[in-house]
Short mmCIF file of C-alpha atoms in Angstrom, two decimals:
data_model
loop_
_atom_site.label_atom_id
_atom_site.label_comp_id
_atom_site.label_asym_id
_atom_site.label_seq_id
_atom_site.Cartn_x
_atom_site.Cartn_y
_atom_site.Cartn_z
CA MET A 30 85.24 218.67 101.09
CA ILE A 31 83.44 216.82 102.92
CA GLU A 32 84.82 213.10 102.71
CA THR A 33 82.55 209.86 102.95
CA VAL A 34 83.50 207.02 104.24
CA PHE A 35 81.17 204.03 103.28
CA HIS A 36 81.14 201.28 105.19
CA PRO A 37 79.81 197.51 104.55
CA ARG A 38 76.57 196.50 105.86
CA VAL A 39 77.10 193.32 107.57
CA ILE A 40 74.03 191.01 106.68
CA GLU A 41 73.46 188.07 108.47
CA ASN A 42 72.66 184.91 107.37
CA LYS A 43 69.81 183.14 109.17
CA ASP A 44 68.64 181.43 106.54
CA TRP A 45 70.68 177.97 107.10
CA ALA A 46 68.56 178.30 111.01
CA THR A 47 64.76 177.96 109.91
CA ILE A 48 65.80 175.63 106.98
CA LEU A 49 66.39 173.38 109.57
CA PHE A 50 63.94 174.04 111.79
CA VAL A 51 61.40 173.62 109.63
CA ILE A 52 63.30 170.28 108.47
CA ALA A 53 63.16 169.60 112.25
CA LEU A 54 59.08 170.26 112.97
CA THR A 55 58.25 168.69 109.46
CA MET A 56 60.40 165.40 110.97
CA VAL A 57 58.15 165.28 114.44
CA ALA A 58 54.86 165.99 111.69
CA ILE A 59 55.78 163.11 110.36
CA THR A 60 56.33 161.50 113.41
CA LYS A 61 53.60 162.36 114.92
CA SER A 62 51.59 160.92 111.48
CA ALA A 63 53.28 157.74 111.08
CA TYR A 64 53.08 157.15 114.76
CA GLY A 65 50.27 158.35 116.34
CA ASN A 66 49.01 156.45 119.23
CA ARG A 67 52.51 156.38 120.05
CA PHE A 68 53.60 159.76 119.76
CA TYR A 69 50.70 160.70 122.07
CA ASP A 70 52.33 158.22 124.50
CA PHE A 71 55.38 159.55 124.39
CA MET A 72 54.00 163.33 124.41
CA LYS A 73 52.63 162.57 127.72
CA LEU A 74 56.11 160.83 129.29
CA LEU A 75 57.09 164.12 132.13
CA PHE A 76 53.57 162.72 133.63
CA SER A 77 53.26 158.65 133.62
CA ASP A 78 55.47 156.16 132.46
CA LYS A 79 53.36 153.99 129.99
CA TYR A 80 55.33 154.67 127.07
CA ASN A 81 58.29 153.11 129.37
CA LYS A 82 56.10 149.93 129.91
CA ILE A 83 54.69 149.53 126.18
CA TYR A 84 58.13 150.51 124.74
CA ARG A 85 60.53 148.95 127.14
CA ASP A 86 61.93 146.63 124.48
CA THR A 87 66.17 147.29 123.70
CA ASN A 88 65.09 146.49 120.20
CA ASN A 89 63.14 150.15 120.31
CA LEU A 90 66.53 151.20 121.38
CA MET A 91 66.40 151.32 117.23
CA SER A 92 63.35 151.42 116.12
CA ALA A 93 62.38 153.99 113.16
CA PHE A 94 60.49 156.32 115.81
CA THR A 95 63.89 156.27 118.39
CA VAL A 96 66.23 157.51 116.08
CA ILE A 97 63.87 160.29 114.07
CA MET A 98 63.41 161.53 117.70
CA PHE A 99 66.85 161.33 118.28
CA ILE A 100 68.08 163.32 115.56
CA ILE A 101 65.15 166.53 116.18
CA ASN A 102 66.84 165.96 119.77
CA MET A 103 70.53 166.14 118.22
CA ILE A 104 69.24 169.71 115.98
CA SER A 105 67.28 171.04 119.50
CA LEU A 106 70.20 170.47 121.56
CA ALA A 107 72.97 171.66 119.59
CA PHE A 108 70.75 175.03 118.73
CA PHE A 109 70.69 175.67 122.39
CA ILE A 110 74.30 174.30 123.12
CA GLN A 111 74.90 177.49 120.10
CA LEU A 112 72.55 180.34 121.42
CA VAL A 113 73.96 180.18 125.20
CA LEU A 114 77.07 180.39 123.84
CA HIS A 115 76.53 182.78 121.60
CA ASN A 116 74.50 184.50 125.62
CA LEU A 117 77.81 184.42 127.04
CA GLY A 118 80.54 185.80 124.08
CA TYR A 119 82.21 183.13 122.77
CA VAL A 120 80.18 182.73 119.50
CA SER A 121 77.45 183.99 116.53
CA LYS A 122 73.76 182.53 117.46
CA ASN A 123 73.91 183.41 113.49
CA ASP A 124 76.77 180.91 112.54
CA TRP A 125 76.59 177.83 110.38
CA ILE A 126 79.97 176.74 110.43
CA VAL A 127 79.32 176.58 114.78
CA PHE A 128 76.72 174.64 114.35
CA ILE A 129 77.47 171.75 112.35
CA GLN A 130 81.00 171.72 115.10
CA ILE A 131 78.17 171.39 117.58
CA ILE A 132 76.57 169.18 116.11
CA THR A 133 79.06 167.30 114.95
CA PHE A 134 80.89 167.04 118.45
CA LEU A 135 76.92 165.87 120.37
CA LEU A 136 77.15 162.92 117.55
CA VAL A 137 80.16 161.67 118.26
CA PHE A 138 80.26 162.63 121.81
CA VAL A 139 76.86 159.94 121.70
CA LEU A 140 77.66 157.77 119.24
CA SER A 141 81.11 156.74 120.91
CA LYS A 142 80.14 157.27 124.97
CA TYR A 143 76.92 154.39 123.14
CA LEU A 144 79.41 152.48 122.17
CA ILE A 145 82.17 152.27 125.09
CA GLU A 146 78.50 151.37 127.53
CA LYS A 147 77.94 148.85 126.12
CA ILE A 148 81.70 147.32 125.62
CA ILE A 149 81.75 148.34 129.79
CA ALA A 150 78.30 146.93 130.04
CA THR A 151 79.27 142.94 128.18
CA SER A 152 82.17 142.76 130.35
CA PHE A 153 80.52 143.32 133.93
CA ASN A 154 77.75 141.60 132.45
CA ILE A 155 75.27 144.15 133.28
CA GLU A 156 73.97 143.93 129.38
CA GLU A 157 70.68 144.33 130.45
CA PHE A 158 70.55 146.52 132.58
CA VAL A 159 72.46 149.07 130.56
CA GLU A 160 70.82 148.29 127.38
CA GLN A 161 66.55 149.16 128.93
CA TYR A 162 68.11 151.96 131.14
CA ASN A 163 69.57 153.25 128.22
CA LEU A 164 67.03 152.80 126.66
CA GLN A 165 64.79 154.80 128.52
CA LYS A 166 67.16 157.71 129.31
CA VAL A 167 67.03 158.47 125.72
CA ASN A 168 63.68 158.64 125.79
CA TYR A 169 63.32 161.18 128.52
CA ARG A 170 66.90 163.34 126.56
CA THR A 171 64.32 163.28 123.19
CA TYR A 172 61.62 164.98 125.19
CA ILE A 173 63.33 166.92 126.49
CA GLY A 174 64.69 168.03 123.47
CA LEU A 175 61.23 168.30 121.86
CA LEU A 176 59.99 170.35 124.59
CA ILE A 177 63.06 172.78 123.59
CA LEU A 178 63.25 172.41 120.44
CA PRO A 179 60.25 175.71 120.23
CA LEU A 180 62.10 177.40 122.53
CA ASP A 181 65.00 177.24 120.56
CA ILE A 182 63.19 178.41 118.28
CA ILE A 183 62.20 181.34 119.98
CA LEU A 184 65.30 182.35 120.92
CA PHE A 185 67.43 182.92 118.05
CA TYR A 186 64.62 185.19 116.55
CA SER A 187 64.74 187.23 118.92
CA LYS A 188 66.67 190.56 119.50
CA TYR A 189 66.80 190.31 122.55
CA THR A 190 67.88 187.10 125.36
CA SER A 191 67.92 187.90 128.91
CA LYS A 192 70.81 185.39 130.35
CA THR A 193 68.33 184.79 134.03
CA LEU A 194 65.66 183.05 131.26
CA ILE A 195 68.77 180.28 130.21
CA PHE A 196 70.28 179.83 133.00
CA LEU A 197 66.58 179.18 134.03
CA ILE A 198 66.01 176.95 131.29
CA ILE A 199 69.06 175.20 131.92
CA GLY A 200 67.88 174.84 135.67
CA ILE A 201 65.17 173.00 134.55
CA PHE A 202 66.79 170.78 131.98
CA LEU A 203 69.32 169.70 134.14
CA ILE A 204 65.95 168.81 136.99
CA LEU A 205 64.54 166.94 134.11
CA ASN A 206 67.70 165.15 134.05
CA PHE A 207 67.99 164.40 137.51
CA ILE A 208 64.87 163.45 137.64
CA ASN A 209 65.34 160.92 134.45
CA TYR A 210 68.03 159.03 136.52
CA PHE A 211 66.05 158.72 139.40
CA ILE A 212 62.99 157.33 138.17
CA SER A 213 65.82 154.70 135.50
CA LEU A 214 66.71 154.35 139.42
CA LYS A 215 64.20 153.34 141.32
CA ASN A 216 62.25 151.22 138.38
CA TYR A 217 65.88 149.32 138.27
CA GLN A 218 66.62 148.89 141.45
CA ASN A 219 66.03 145.45 142.14
CA LEU A 220 67.93 143.99 139.04
CA LEU A 221 70.89 147.04 139.94
CA PHE A 222 71.08 146.04 143.75
CA ARG A 223 71.81 142.91 142.50
CA LYS A 224 74.89 144.08 140.46
CA LEU A 225 75.61 146.99 142.36
CA PHE A 226 79.41 147.09 142.98
CA TYR A 227 79.29 146.65 139.19
CA PHE A 228 77.04 149.93 138.24
CA ILE A 229 78.48 152.69 140.79
CA LEU A 230 82.01 151.57 138.04
CA TYR A 231 79.81 152.39 135.23
CA LEU A 232 77.61 154.99 137.39
CA CYS A 233 81.26 156.15 137.83
CA ALA A 234 83.17 156.17 134.72
CA LEU A 235 80.15 157.14 131.61
CA GLU A 236 78.02 159.35 133.83
CA ILE A 237 79.99 161.39 135.82
CA ALA A 238 83.31 161.81 134.43
CA PRO A 239 82.93 162.65 131.08
CA TYR A 240 80.64 165.45 132.30
CA TYR A 241 83.60 166.26 134.58
CA PHE A 242 85.74 166.33 132.21
CA MET A 243 83.68 168.62 129.01
CA PHE A 244 82.88 170.98 132.11
CA HIS A 245 86.75 171.07 133.62
CA TRP A 246 87.43 172.08 130.13
CA PHE A 247 85.42 174.41 129.02
CA THR A 248 85.85 176.49 132.04
CA LYS A 249 89.14 176.27 131.82
CA SER A 250 89.34 177.01 127.59
#
């Protein structure tokens, strides 16, 4: 007698990711429609500083345009982190619980860091520089997040992803961040030199230490 063995068929659910991608792309379309000129200037941010010069008022940090682009950036970055962890063999890219954990961590980290920066800036009397610096930093990072979004979609639905490609994207992402820091420091160098000592403390405490401890914790874990 032939014994029949039934194996459970595992069907990976990708509906949650599809919904989030649609929401993110819809938000991009709505933002482009509602803020046509501003969106056009924003998309040229990598090649032109026009956007930063026009929208340099710190009130723009809490504007609807910036908030929407920040949300899109969080979705895009959380997906990318999950895809990186998936390719390194730590998590499944189809696990929506992991995505919630990643995006929650990102939101808590970014918002906590922003509030601490506000407190330290007030203590060091460098509010003007920190607010303008944060605005420009947010602009460039949301821009990078918007560029990563279509890559997230391609990588998520692709069955085979090269680790070389993942590390290449990470390398480009880090290079763009270094360019962002360089441009920010260059734009505010006059203000920076007047508060150089306090800026060095700020840089070590909030721009280097958090990422170092995150890297140390991740590699040890």
